[in-house]
Amino acid sequence: MKRAADDPNVAAPSLDVKRLREDFPVLQRSVRGRPLVYLDSAATTQKPRAVIDAVARHYAEENANIHRGVHLLSELATTAYESAREKVRALLNAADVREIVFVRGTTEAINLVASSYGRGRVGSGDEVLITAMEHHSNIVPWQMLCEEMGARLRVAPIDDRGALDLEAFERLVGPRTKLVAVTHVSNALGTVNPVREIVAMSHARGVPVLLDGAQAVAHQTVDVQALGCDFYAFSGHKLFGPTGIGVLYGRAELLEAMPPWQGGGDMIASVTFEKTTYNVLPYKFEAGTPHIAGVIGLGAAIDYVQSVGLDRIAAWEDSLLAHGTALLEALPGVRLVGTAPDKAAVLSFVLDGVHAHDVGTILDQDGIAIRTGHHCAQPVMDRFGIPATARASLAFYNTLEELEALAAGLRKVAEVFA
Amino acid sequence: MSDLRELYQATILDHYKKPRNFGPLAEATTHVEGHNPLCGDRVTLHVLFDGDVVRDVRFEGSGCAISTASASMMTEAVKGRQRAEVERLFERFRDLIAGPEGSEADSDELGKLAVFSGVREYPTRVKCATLVWHALHSALGDATTVSTE
């Protein structure tokens, strides 16, 4: 996510976007008689045929419950499910497959940590440290925990560009800080946080770190061992996979020490009415029949994204960001919200005299899908003193032509409101 | 563009850019806050009742063109009217925008408010147009906050 792409002399990275777009059935459709221009990938990414087929194939050919049947289908489903776990491990470069817990999504992963880790470690007068750019899902679980335990939620500030004030952050990591929870990439602003420094500063004071990777995994290589984080959470549906499936990575040592979160089947080793012995990692945290098809679909999504190449994706998205930024900055009345030096391909903006909601409706008439509103980050909107932004968020399947279409659409918005 | 003009009619844009009856109302007898969690928009409605008559009404808040214009035009439409008349107008307006097929035809008594008929074609925008009306509706009752959810 560096800015090599700002230099027009650097050749466009070798990504055959036109061909790759053919892998996505929905990108072939039209909306209101115009080709779909999908610029809402931070909300959810589109799904390649490989993912759709993997989910359908599971149901059509090998549907069975996992980890218990002696029959062939159960064996096939179990193998597919567990091989997807290994794919997640490899994607994140986790040390051990036991560190990969399947959950419903990023939100559930964070709630799991808040509940299982937080309740045991965060006490009265203690502190949990987040930043001012968090998504509600990385605010509310901590608020609930702090309220329950009598702890205090601290918030590290951001500057006018939407970059984290790292010095202020460091000062806030104190003797009462029990956990740091920070987004890797901001969904509302696109800011890429200096997560290695954040981890180093926190670890220097013995504080573990959770990273919200929802907006990161589809756009760059993530190596949890290199980052050194203690927990990492992401959602499958923002990585070209199905909805309803996500991942919590946790360092084995921490997960081992944490109590189970939900009780039920599959998370136990043995049950009597007197005593239950819990299962080993990661099953201790996977009570009940999981979203088997979702996990298999996520595995297919990881295969797909690896075949495209995350480094090439990051480079292409950098050129898209540079091009989109230049186009929007050239439009009268447009102000970008979120201009941090290290940024992902998210273009959040306001248009003078026009509410984001109206921008979204008018663009939709031309088949251009963007998100408008507070992006589940109301404190970010408050920080910038605005009720809402319009947000174009990109993925590797987007093209320069689509950004031109966005700019043309915005000129039309200005015309309607002239 | 023609479809868009159905929604963003000149009257609507005019009320968006120059909202009428905008601001506080010191003598108000009722204050109601309306909230659209979908977009974060908030509108506060101040109503001065004189017995059963809406003597004065003003609003504050920030919102999209549809919600701002709807609030502005609503204040003009209901000022000086009896509660019962306002309730009836509320029902007609709701029918115009989101009522069952055919119910919008009976909109003669809406007068200028009929410019919002285009909203019908935009299901995601229905709440923008009706938020302030729901706030007014609850002002006629007793509630002090309303939400479109």
PDB file of N, CA and C in Angstrom, chain A residues 32 353-355 357-362 365 371-374 378 387-388 412 415-418, chain B residues 1 3-5 7-8 13 16-17 37-41 62-66 122 124-125 128:
ATOM      1  N   ARG A  32     -30.214  -1.050 -13.938  1.00  0.00           N
ATOM      2  CA  ARG A  32     -30.981   0.046 -14.552  1.00  0.00           C
ATOM      3  C   ARG A  32     -30.483   0.340 -15.967  1.00  0.00           C
ATOM      4  N   GLY A 353     -22.915  21.039  -0.509  1.00  0.00           N
ATOM      5  CA  GLY A 353     -24.331  21.330  -0.725  1.00  0.00           C
ATOM      6  C   GLY A 353     -25.179  20.130  -1.106  1.00  0.00           C
ATOM      7  N   VAL A 354     -24.586  18.957  -1.128  1.00  0.00           N
ATOM      8  CA  VAL A 354     -25.366  17.765  -1.472  1.00  0.00           C
ATOM      9  C   VAL A 354     -25.122  16.703  -0.400  1.00  0.00           C
ATOM     10  N   HIS A 355     -26.192  16.178   0.145  1.00  0.00           N
ATOM     11  CA  HIS A 355     -26.067  15.137   1.151  1.00  0.00           C
ATOM     12  C   HIS A 355     -25.657  13.817   0.475  1.00  0.00           C
ATOM     13  N   HIS A 357     -26.564  10.886   0.851  1.00  0.00           N
ATOM     14  CA  HIS A 357     -27.679  10.027   0.465  1.00  0.00           C
ATOM     15  C   HIS A 357     -28.174  10.346  -0.946  1.00  0.00           C
ATOM     16  N   ASP A 358     -28.209  11.626  -1.256  1.00  0.00           N
ATOM     17  CA  ASP A 358     -28.653  12.040  -2.591  1.00  0.00           C
ATOM     18  C   ASP A 358     -27.605  11.673  -3.639  1.00  0.00           C
ATOM     19  N   VAL A 359     -26.347  11.802  -3.258  1.00  0.00           N
ATOM     20  CA  VAL A 359     -25.265  11.391  -4.170  1.00  0.00           C
ATOM     21  C   VAL A 359     -25.457   9.920  -4.528  1.00  0.00           C
ATOM     22  N   GLY A 360     -25.709   9.107  -3.515  1.00  0.00           N
ATOM     23  CA  GLY A 360     -25.858   7.664  -3.725  1.00  0.00           C
ATOM     24  C   GLY A 360     -27.033   7.321  -4.626  1.00  0.00           C
ATOM     25  N   THR A 361     -28.149   8.008  -4.413  1.00  0.00           N
ATOM     26  CA  THR A 361     -29.338   7.737  -5.231  1.00  0.00           C
ATOM     27  C   THR A 361     -29.102   8.107  -6.687  1.00  0.00           C
ATOM     28  N   ILE A 362     -28.460   9.244  -6.898  1.00  0.00           N
ATOM     29  CA  ILE A 362     -28.263   9.696  -8.280  1.00  0.00           C
ATOM     30  C   ILE A 362     -27.247   8.791  -8.998  1.00  0.00           C
ATOM     31  N   GLN A 365     -28.708   5.550 -10.267  1.00  0.00           N
ATOM     32  CA  GLN A 365     -29.457   5.622 -11.530  1.00  0.00           C
ATOM     33  C   GLN A 365     -28.578   5.253 -12.716  1.00  0.00           C
ATOM     34  N   ARG A 371     -21.471   3.365  -1.150  1.00  0.00           N
ATOM     35  CA  ARG A 371     -22.103   3.368   0.158  1.00  0.00           C
ATOM     36  C   ARG A 371     -22.223   4.815   0.611  1.00  0.00           C
ATOM     37  N   THR A 372     -23.338   5.122   1.261  1.00  0.00           N
ATOM     38  CA  THR A 372     -23.479   6.454   1.833  1.00  0.00           C
ATOM     39  C   THR A 372     -23.921   6.304   3.279  1.00  0.00           C
ATOM     40  N   GLY A 373     -23.532   7.263   4.106  1.00  0.00           N
ATOM     41  CA  GLY A 373     -23.954   7.224   5.497  1.00  0.00           C
ATOM     42  C   GLY A 373     -22.771   7.348   6.427  1.00  0.00           C
ATOM     43  N   HIS A 374     -22.918   6.753   7.606  1.00  0.00           N
ATOM     44  CA  HIS A 374     -21.854   6.898   8.600  1.00  0.00           C
ATOM     45  C   HIS A 374     -20.919   5.695   8.626  1.00  0.00           C
ATOM     46  N   GLN A 378     -19.832   6.132  13.485  1.00  0.00           N
ATOM     47  CA  GLN A 378     -20.355   7.458  13.823  1.00  0.00           C
ATOM     48  C   GLN A 378     -19.322   8.355  14.505  1.00  0.00           C
ATOM     49  N   PRO A 387     -22.341  14.609   8.955  1.00  0.00           N
ATOM     50  CA  PRO A 387     -23.291  13.551   9.308  1.00  0.00           C
ATOM     51  C   PRO A 387     -23.018  12.250   8.559  1.00  0.00           C
ATOM     52  N   ALA A 388     -22.397  12.385   7.390  1.00  0.00           N
ATOM     53  CA  ALA A 388     -22.271  11.216   6.528  1.00  0.00           C
ATOM     54  C   ALA A 388     -21.246  11.497   5.441  1.00  0.00           C
ATOM     55  N   LYS A 412     -22.817  14.809 -12.780  1.00  0.00           N
ATOM     56  CA  LYS A 412     -24.264  14.812 -12.975  1.00  0.00           C
ATOM     57  C   LYS A 412     -24.990  15.195 -11.674  1.00  0.00           C
ATOM     58  N   GLU A 415     -24.927  18.753 -11.346  1.00  0.00           N
ATOM     59  CA  GLU A 415     -25.861  19.353 -12.297  1.00  0.00           C
ATOM     60  C   GLU A 415     -27.296  19.351 -11.732  1.00  0.00           C
ATOM     61  N   VAL A 416     -27.697  18.221 -11.155  1.00  0.00           N
ATOM     62  CA  VAL A 416     -29.054  18.125 -10.585  1.00  0.00           C
ATOM     63  C   VAL A 416     -29.242  19.174  -9.494  1.00  0.00           C
ATOM     64  N   PHE A 417     -28.180  19.383  -8.725  1.00  0.00           N
ATOM     65  CA  PHE A 417     -28.295  20.297  -7.580  1.00  0.00           C
ATOM     66  C   PHE A 417     -27.845  21.719  -7.905  1.00  0.00           C
ATOM     67  N   ALA A 418     -27.505  21.955  -9.182  1.00  0.00           N
ATOM     68  CA  ALA A 418     -26.980  23.278  -9.554  1.00  0.00           C
ATOM     69  C   ALA A 418     -28.005  24.371  -9.273  1.00  0.00           C
TER      70      ALA A 418
ATOM     71  N   MET B   1     -31.738  11.101 -16.703  1.00  0.00           N
ATOM     72  CA  MET B   1     -31.922  12.391 -16.042  1.00  0.00           C
ATOM     73  C   MET B   1     -33.400  12.672 -15.786  1.00  0.00           C
ATOM     74  N   ASP B   3     -35.797  10.583 -15.117  1.00  0.00           N
ATOM     75  CA  ASP B   3     -36.229   9.853 -13.927  1.00  0.00           C
ATOM     76  C   ASP B   3     -35.836  10.612 -12.664  1.00  0.00           C
ATOM     77  N   LEU B   4     -34.607  11.123 -12.691  1.00  0.00           N
ATOM     78  CA  LEU B   4     -34.109  11.836 -11.524  1.00  0.00           C
ATOM     79  C   LEU B   4     -34.915  13.089 -11.250  1.00  0.00           C
ATOM     80  N   ARG B   5     -35.356  13.726 -12.323  1.00  0.00           N
ATOM     81  CA  ARG B   5     -36.159  14.948 -12.145  1.00  0.00           C
ATOM     82  C   ARG B   5     -37.512  14.633 -11.522  1.00  0.00           C
ATOM     83  N   LEU B   7     -37.831  12.585  -9.131  1.00  0.00           N
ATOM     84  CA  LEU B   7     -37.546  12.573  -7.696  1.00  0.00           C
ATOM     85  C   LEU B   7     -37.131  13.965  -7.219  1.00  0.00           C
ATOM     86  N   TYR B   8     -36.122  14.502  -7.887  1.00  0.00           N
ATOM     87  CA  TYR B   8     -35.592  15.809  -7.465  1.00  0.00           C
ATOM     88  C   TYR B   8     -36.286  16.933  -8.231  1.00  0.00           C
ATOM     89  N   LEU B  13     -35.925  20.718  -4.579  1.00  0.00           N
ATOM     90  CA  LEU B  13     -34.575  21.300  -4.505  1.00  0.00           C
ATOM     91  C   LEU B  13     -34.622  22.695  -3.890  1.00  0.00           C
ATOM     92  N   TYR B  16     -34.994  22.337  -0.248  1.00  0.00           N
ATOM     93  CA  TYR B  16     -33.752  21.804   0.327  1.00  0.00           C
ATOM     94  C   TYR B  16     -32.731  22.935   0.514  1.00  0.00           C
ATOM     95  N   LYS B  17     -32.622  23.760  -0.519  1.00  0.00           N
ATOM     96  CA  LYS B  17     -31.616  24.828  -0.451  1.00  0.00           C
ATOM     97  C   LYS B  17     -32.049  25.966   0.453  1.00  0.00           C
ATOM     98  N   PRO B  37     -31.763   5.856  11.532  1.00  0.00           N
ATOM     99  CA  PRO B  37     -30.493   5.186  11.817  1.00  0.00           C
ATOM    100  C   PRO B  37     -29.775   4.737  10.550  1.00  0.00           C
ATOM    101  N   LEU B  38     -30.519   4.595   9.476  1.00  0.00           N
ATOM    102  CA  LEU B  38     -29.922   4.174   8.213  1.00  0.00           C
ATOM    103  C   LEU B  38     -28.847   5.146   7.754  1.00  0.00           C
ATOM    104  N   CYS B  39     -29.134   6.446   7.874  1.00  0.00           N
ATOM    105  CA  CYS B  39     -28.180   7.424   7.370  1.00  0.00           C
ATOM    106  C   CYS B  39     -27.666   8.333   8.477  1.00  0.00           C
ATOM    107  N   GLY B  40     -28.204   8.177   9.681  1.00  0.00           N
ATOM    108  CA  GLY B  40     -27.735   9.006  10.782  1.00  0.00           C
ATOM    109  C   GLY B  40     -28.411  10.371  10.829  1.00  0.00           C
ATOM    110  N   ASP B  41     -29.345  10.594   9.907  1.00  0.00           N
ATOM    111  CA  ASP B  41     -30.010  11.896   9.893  1.00  0.00           C
ATOM    112  C   ASP B  41     -30.883  12.080  11.122  1.00  0.00           C
ATOM    113  N   SER B  62     -29.981  18.181  10.160  1.00  0.00           N
ATOM    114  CA  SER B  62     -29.371  18.122   8.843  1.00  0.00           C
ATOM    115  C   SER B  62     -29.765  16.810   8.196  1.00  0.00           C
ATOM    116  N   GLY B  63     -30.062  16.901   6.938  1.00  0.00           N
ATOM    117  CA  GLY B  63     -30.494  15.697   6.251  1.00  0.00           C
ATOM    118  C   GLY B  63     -30.316  15.836   4.756  1.00  0.00           C
ATOM    119  N   CYS B  64     -30.763  14.836   4.046  1.00  0.00           N
ATOM    120  CA  CYS B  64     -30.646  14.838   2.592  1.00  0.00           C
ATOM    121  C   CYS B  64     -31.700  15.776   2.003  1.00  0.00           C
ATOM    122  N   ALA B  65     -31.669  15.911   0.701  1.00  0.00           N
ATOM    123  CA  ALA B  65     -32.603  16.812   0.023  1.00  0.00           C
ATOM    124  C   ALA B  65     -34.047  16.393   0.273  1.00  0.00           C
ATOM    125  N   ILE B  66     -34.273  15.083   0.216  1.00  0.00           N
ATOM    126  CA  ILE B  66     -35.654  14.602   0.361  1.00  0.00           C
ATOM    127  C   ILE B  66     -36.165  14.871   1.777  1.00  0.00           C
ATOM    128  N   TYR B 122     -38.464   4.933  -5.285  1.00  0.00           N
ATOM    129  CA  TYR B 122     -37.153   4.769  -4.642  1.00  0.00           C
ATOM    130  C   TYR B 122     -37.342   4.237  -3.218  1.00  0.00           C
ATOM    131  N   THR B 124     -35.547   2.917  -1.074  1.00  0.00           N
ATOM    132  CA  THR B 124     -34.540   3.244  -0.058  1.00  0.00           C
ATOM    133  C   THR B 124     -34.703   4.672   0.447  1.00  0.00           C
ATOM    134  N   ARG B 125     -35.534   5.465  -0.230  1.00  0.00           N
ATOM    135  CA  ARG B 125     -35.659   6.868   0.166  1.00  0.00           C
ATOM    136  C   ARG B 125     -36.985   7.179   0.847  1.00  0.00           C
ATOM    137  N   CYS B 128     -36.681   8.738   4.199  1.00  0.00           N
ATOM    138  CA  CYS B 128     -36.219  10.132   4.190  1.00  0.00           C
ATOM    139  C   CYS B 128     -37.416  11.070   4.139  1.00  0.00           C
TER     140      CYS B 128
END
